[in-house]
Tab-separated table of C-alpha atoms in Angstrom:
chain	number	residue	atom	x	y	z
A	18	MET	CA	-69.072	94.792	-49.634
A	19	VAL	CA	-70.673	91.402	-50.235
A	20	PHE	CA	-73.216	89.506	-48.166
A	21	TRP	CA	-70.775	86.773	-47.122
A	22	GLU	CA	-68.099	89.191	-45.866
A	23	GLY	CA	-67.293	88.504	-42.228
A	24	TYR	CA	-68.761	84.990	-42.411
A	25	VAL	CA	-66.663	83.089	-44.945
A	26	SER	CA	-63.656	84.023	-47.044
A	27	ASP	CA	-63.919	84.868	-50.732
A	28	GLU	CA	-61.809	81.799	-51.446
A	29	ALA	CA	-64.163	79.480	-49.561
A	30	MET	CA	-67.148	81.081	-51.252
A	31	GLY	CA	-65.541	80.675	-54.672
A	32	THR	CA	-65.026	76.993	-53.955
A	33	VAL	CA	-68.472	76.151	-52.602
A	34	ALA	CA	-70.882	78.645	-54.201
A	35	PRO	CA	-70.699	77.292	-57.809
A	36	VAL	CA	-71.635	73.821	-56.545
A	37	VAL	CA	-74.560	75.136	-54.502
A	38	VAL	CA	-75.752	77.373	-57.348
A	39	TYR	CA	-75.614	74.439	-59.776
A	40	TRP	CA	-77.941	72.308	-57.692
A	41	LEU	CA	-80.268	75.183	-56.854
A	42	TYR	CA	-80.675	76.248	-60.489
A	43	ALA	CA	-80.732	72.748	-61.967
A	44	GLY	CA	-83.040	71.649	-59.159
A	45	PHE	CA	-85.369	74.516	-59.986
A	46	TYR	CA	-85.702	73.185	-63.541
A	47	GLN	CA	-86.102	69.628	-62.280
A	48	LEU	CA	-88.969	70.621	-59.965
A	49	LEU	CA	-90.906	72.597	-62.572
A	50	PRO	CA	-94.228	71.142	-63.757
A	51	PRO	CA	-94.105	69.229	-67.076
A	52	LEU	CA	-94.178	72.369	-69.303
A	53	ASP	CA	-94.619	70.198	-72.382
A	54	LYS	CA	-95.500	73.185	-74.535
A	55	TYR	CA	-92.011	74.627	-73.987
A	56	ARG	CA	-89.943	71.447	-74.357
A	57	LEU	CA	-87.444	71.079	-77.224
A	58	HIS	CA	-87.987	67.301	-77.171
A	59	THR	CA	-90.921	65.195	-76.094
A	60	ARG	CA	-90.741	63.141	-72.921
A	61	LYS	CA	-90.924	60.016	-75.078
A	62	GLU	CA	-87.791	61.122	-76.943
A	63	GLU	CA	-85.979	61.706	-73.661
A	64	GLU	CA	-86.844	58.217	-72.419
A	65	GLU	CA	-85.939	56.503	-75.694
A	66	LYS	CA	-82.809	58.403	-76.726
A	67	ASN	CA	-80.956	59.014	-73.466
A	68	ALA	CA	-78.675	56.084	-72.727
A	69	VAL	CA	-77.789	56.770	-69.086
A	70	PRO	CA	-79.955	56.525	-65.931
A	71	PHE	CA	-80.672	59.668	-63.941
A	72	VAL	CA	-78.907	58.307	-60.847
A	73	SER	CA	-75.703	57.765	-62.851
A	74	VAL	CA	-75.921	61.331	-64.130
A	75	VAL	CA	-76.176	62.685	-60.580
A	76	ARG	CA	-73.215	60.599	-59.448
A	77	GLY	CA	-71.140	61.774	-62.409
A	78	VAL	CA	-71.926	65.432	-61.758
A	79	LEU	CA	-71.088	65.128	-58.048
A	80	PHE	CA	-67.723	63.554	-58.831
A	81	GLN	CA	-66.852	66.319	-61.294
A	82	GLN	CA	-67.816	68.945	-58.725
A	83	LEU	CA	-65.587	67.268	-56.135
A	84	VAL	CA	-62.648	67.577	-58.532
A	85	GLN	CA	-63.562	71.178	-59.380
A	86	ALA	CA	-63.807	72.169	-55.719
A	87	THR	CA	-60.428	70.582	-54.977
A	88	VAL	CA	-58.736	72.402	-57.856
A	89	ALA	CA	-60.445	75.672	-56.887
A	90	LYS	CA	-59.225	75.371	-53.309
A	91	LEU	CA	-55.639	74.826	-54.490
A	92	LEU	CA	-55.921	77.615	-57.057
A	93	PHE	CA	-57.093	80.151	-54.486
A	94	LEU	CA	-54.498	78.944	-51.990
A	95	PHE	CA	-51.595	79.646	-54.343
A	96	THR	CA	-52.925	82.890	-55.848
A	97	SER	CA	-54.295	84.655	-52.773
A	98	THR	CA	-53.088	88.233	-52.323
A	99	ALA	CA	-54.694	88.715	-48.906
A	100	ASP	CA	-52.682	90.543	-46.260
A	101	ALA	CA	-52.002	89.309	-42.727
A	102	SER	CA	-55.536	90.248	-41.659
A	103	GLY	CA	-57.048	88.268	-44.550
A	104	THR	CA	-58.068	91.375	-46.504
A	105	THR	CA	-57.678	91.565	-50.291
A	106	ILE	CA	-57.741	94.947	-52.018
A	107	GLN	CA	-60.467	94.824	-54.640
A	108	PRO	CA	-60.011	96.625	-57.960
A	109	SER	CA	-62.478	99.263	-59.143
A	110	VAL	CA	-65.807	98.176	-60.633
A	111	PRO	CA	-64.759	99.022	-64.235
A	112	VAL	CA	-61.637	96.886	-63.811
A	113	GLN	CA	-63.700	94.019	-62.414
A	114	LEU	CA	-66.100	94.268	-65.359
A	115	ALA	CA	-63.172	94.186	-67.794
A	116	GLN	CA	-61.749	91.137	-66.013
A	117	PHE	CA	-65.160	89.469	-66.171
A	118	ILE	CA	-65.365	89.985	-69.936
A	119	VAL	CA	-61.793	88.782	-70.450
A	120	ALA	CA	-62.590	85.647	-68.437
A	121	MET	CA	-65.678	85.004	-70.594
A	122	LEU	CA	-63.640	85.279	-73.788
A	123	VAL	CA	-60.832	83.092	-72.467
A	124	MET	CA	-63.243	80.408	-71.273
A	125	ASP	CA	-65.057	80.453	-74.605
A	126	ALA	CA	-61.802	80.054	-76.534
A	127	TRP	CA	-60.524	77.248	-74.297
A	128	GLN	CA	-63.768	75.306	-74.364
A	129	TYR	CA	-64.282	75.704	-78.101
A	130	PHE	CA	-60.904	74.272	-79.089
A	131	VAL	CA	-60.804	71.517	-76.471
A	132	HIS	CA	-64.412	70.568	-77.220
A	133	ARG	CA	-63.821	70.527	-80.976
A	134	PHE	CA	-60.636	68.465	-80.574
A	135	MET	CA	-62.543	65.900	-78.528
A	136	HIS	CA	-64.906	65.459	-81.463
A	137	GLN	CA	-62.200	65.316	-84.113
A	138	ASN	CA	-59.949	62.874	-82.248
A	139	LYS	CA	-61.696	59.521	-82.625
A	140	PHE	CA	-60.047	58.000	-79.559
A	141	LEU	CA	-61.019	60.903	-77.287
A	142	TYR	CA	-64.544	61.000	-78.642
A	143	ARG	CA	-65.099	57.265	-78.280
A	144	HIS	CA	-63.567	56.894	-74.831
A	145	VAL	CA	-64.135	60.319	-73.254
A	146	HIS	CA	-66.491	62.864	-74.820
A	147	SER	CA	-69.139	60.392	-75.977
A	148	GLN	CA	-70.175	60.039	-72.328
A	149	HIS	CA	-71.659	63.543	-72.402
A	150	HIS	CA	-73.458	62.760	-75.668
A	151	ARG	CA	-75.192	59.789	-74.139
A	152	LEU	CA	-77.695	62.474	-73.133
A	153	VAL	CA	-79.040	63.067	-76.629
A	154	VAL	CA	-81.906	64.991	-75.059
A	155	PRO	CA	-80.213	67.392	-72.604
A	156	TYR	CA	-81.707	68.329	-69.257
A	157	ALA	CA	-80.513	70.756	-66.601
A	158	ILE	CA	-79.033	68.391	-64.012
A	159	GLY	CA	-77.019	66.665	-66.738
A	160	ALA	CA	-75.206	69.850	-67.784
A	161	LEU	CA	-71.955	68.708	-66.105
A	162	TYR	CA	-72.352	65.010	-66.814
A	163	ASN	CA	-68.977	64.245	-68.391
A	164	HIS	CA	-66.186	61.728	-68.348
A	165	PRO	CA	-63.860	62.703	-65.441
A	166	LEU	CA	-61.015	63.498	-67.847
A	167	GLU	CA	-63.249	65.787	-69.884
A	168	GLY	CA	-64.542	67.480	-66.745
A	169	LEU	CA	-60.948	68.182	-65.730
A	170	LEU	CA	-59.681	69.369	-69.127
A	171	LEU	CA	-62.719	71.231	-70.429
A	172	ASP	CA	-64.454	72.733	-67.408
A	173	THR	CA	-62.026	72.723	-64.477
A	174	PHE	CA	-58.889	73.759	-66.361
A	175	GLY	CA	-60.971	76.162	-68.466
A	176	GLY	CA	-62.207	77.904	-65.352
A	177	ALA	CA	-58.730	78.020	-63.799
A	178	ILE	CA	-57.152	79.499	-66.937
A	179	SER	CA	-59.923	82.098	-67.244
A	180	PHE	CA	-59.315	83.105	-63.629
A	181	LEU	CA	-55.532	83.364	-64.054
A	182	VAL	CA	-55.510	85.185	-67.404
A	183	SER	CA	-58.139	87.730	-66.367
A	184	GLY	CA	-56.301	88.524	-63.118
A	185	MET	CA	-59.553	88.664	-61.163
A	186	THR	CA	-59.663	88.336	-57.382
A	187	ALA	CA	-61.393	85.467	-55.619
A	188	ARG	CA	-64.352	87.769	-54.922
A	189	THR	CA	-64.898	88.505	-58.606
A	190	ALA	CA	-64.384	84.800	-59.325
A	191	VAL	CA	-67.344	83.933	-57.078
A	192	VAL	CA	-69.648	85.900	-59.363
A	193	PHE	CA	-67.981	84.732	-62.570
A	194	PHE	CA	-68.006	81.027	-61.747
A	195	CYS	CA	-71.606	81.154	-60.514
A	196	PHE	CA	-72.681	82.965	-63.677
A	197	ALA	CA	-70.849	80.421	-65.856
A	198	VAL	CA	-72.575	77.578	-63.983
A	199	ILE	CA	-76.021	79.130	-64.405
A	200	LYS	CA	-75.414	79.706	-68.112
A	201	THR	CA	-74.202	76.122	-68.631
A	202	VAL	CA	-77.208	74.676	-66.817
A	203	ASP	CA	-79.587	76.861	-68.807
A	204	ASP	CA	-78.019	75.802	-72.107
A	205	HIS	CA	-78.812	72.183	-71.214
A	206	CYS	CA	-82.290	72.740	-69.756
A	207	GLY	CA	-84.103	71.401	-72.835
A	208	LEU	CA	-86.716	74.149	-72.662
A	209	TRP	CA	-87.529	77.281	-74.652
A	210	LEU	CA	-89.171	79.459	-72.043
A	211	PRO	CA	-90.691	82.859	-72.860
A	212	GLY	CA	-88.768	85.745	-71.309
A	213	ASN	CA	-85.647	83.707	-70.595
A	214	ILE	CA	-82.892	86.358	-70.495
A	215	PHE	CA	-80.298	83.916	-71.823
A	216	HIS	CA	-82.388	83.450	-74.963
A	217	ILE	CA	-82.716	87.213	-75.340
A	218	PHE	CA	-79.072	88.219	-74.823
A	219	PHE	CA	-77.165	85.155	-76.040
A	220	TRP	CA	-77.337	83.510	-79.451
A	221	ASN	CA	-75.617	80.554	-77.777
A	222	ASN	CA	-78.540	79.167	-75.784
A	223	SER	CA	-80.539	75.985	-75.169
A	224	ALA	CA	-81.748	75.727	-78.785
A	225	TYR	CA	-78.274	76.460	-80.179
A	226	HIS	CA	-76.676	73.771	-78.016
A	227	ASP	CA	-79.500	71.335	-78.709
A	228	ILE	CA	-78.310	71.232	-82.328
A	229	HIS	CA	-74.933	69.987	-81.130
A	230	HIS	CA	-76.547	67.145	-79.167
A	231	GLN	CA	-78.467	65.950	-82.223
A	232	LEU	CA	-76.801	63.193	-84.265
A	233	GLN	CA	-76.623	65.293	-87.432
A	234	GLY	CA	-75.323	68.330	-85.540
A	235	THR	CA	-72.416	66.875	-83.551
A	236	LYS	CA	-69.824	68.498	-85.850
A	237	TYR	CA	-71.368	71.948	-85.375
A	238	ASN	CA	-72.056	74.479	-82.628
A	239	TYR	CA	-69.101	73.578	-80.425
A	240	SER	CA	-69.076	77.007	-78.785
A	241	GLN	CA	-69.873	77.168	-75.089
A	242	PRO	CA	-70.815	78.551	-72.683
A	243	PHE	CA	-71.255	82.212	-73.660
A	244	PHE	CA	-70.862	83.296	-77.281
A	245	ALA	CA	-70.995	81.676	-80.726
A	246	ASN	CA	-68.055	83.668	-82.139
A	247	TRP	CA	-65.636	80.774	-82.666
A	248	ASP	CA	-68.226	78.716	-84.523
A	249	LYS	CA	-68.907	81.636	-86.848
A	250	LEU	CA	-65.214	82.386	-87.392
A	251	LEU	CA	-64.146	78.798	-88.062
A	252	GLY	CA	-67.061	77.475	-90.092
A	253	THR	CA	-68.722	75.249	-87.495
A	254	HIS	CA	-71.768	77.424	-86.957
A	255	MET	CA	-75.072	75.735	-87.777
A	256	PRO	CA	-78.158	77.974	-87.885
A	257	TYR	CA	-81.505	76.490	-86.984
A	258	ASP	CA	-85.238	76.955	-87.177
A	259	LEU	CA	-87.325	76.757	-84.037
A	260	LEU	CA	-90.594	75.144	-85.062
A	261	LYS	CA	-93.717	74.523	-83.041
A	262	ARG	CA	-94.767	70.897	-82.779
A	263	PRO	CA	-98.445	70.180	-83.549
A	264	GLU	CA	-98.703	68.210	-80.302
A	265	GLY	CA	-97.051	71.005	-78.304
A	266	GLY	CA	-93.533	72.128	-77.608
A	267	PHE	CA	-90.785	73.010	-80.078
A	268	GLU	CA	-88.447	71.282	-82.496
A	269	VAL	CA	-84.979	72.647	-83.212
A	270	ARG	CA	-84.270	71.843	-86.853
A	271	LEU	CA	-80.942	72.326	-88.632
A	272	LYS	CA	-81.074	74.952	-91.381
A	273	LYS	CA	-78.466	73.809	-93.902
A	274	ASP	CA	-77.645	75.809	-97.034
């Protein structure tokens, strides 16, 4: 039993909810007070280093979400197992948890290799992936600011493949996709907040991903959005020190051997 049952279908919820959750969570970060003592970069750095206006970022994110919603609608349409009354038999909770974990691992693998390839292929980096790196100082609303081709290959196809391989139902997918969105936004929030559960339970977090957005760290820390396993296995893991700035806030500094 879920709160939307009887109001909207699982398929409709799986299409719309990730978009709504993105703007609610990213908007929450956007509306927070300055919080300079928790920032990973100063406001001056953000103004000087980021090469794209905020309005362009919003437009880019909205376009990617339009593509994602369209693909999700088609995906659910062709994979629905609902009977004539519109009811889908849900697997047991342990099975759903297993599917959730499988989907996390599949998404991590897909995004690691596609992301890394976009850095190693000079044409793709120059013409596609570099758009995301125009935000040298990440912030929450810019988490899905990508070139349309990258948004399709990395995020949209990655989500679709995770859904198909795991065998989850549309109802489980609602939770999975919303969780993935929240995690992605948090990794780009540019803050190191005390008590943040993503910093406690995931090594791959806002500081870890900040390394990748730094000029000297672009060939490291490709893993996203959940675990850092592929970086550690394939030699692209870059550890870091989290240092307090004298003027307030933190600095994420590469810790090379």
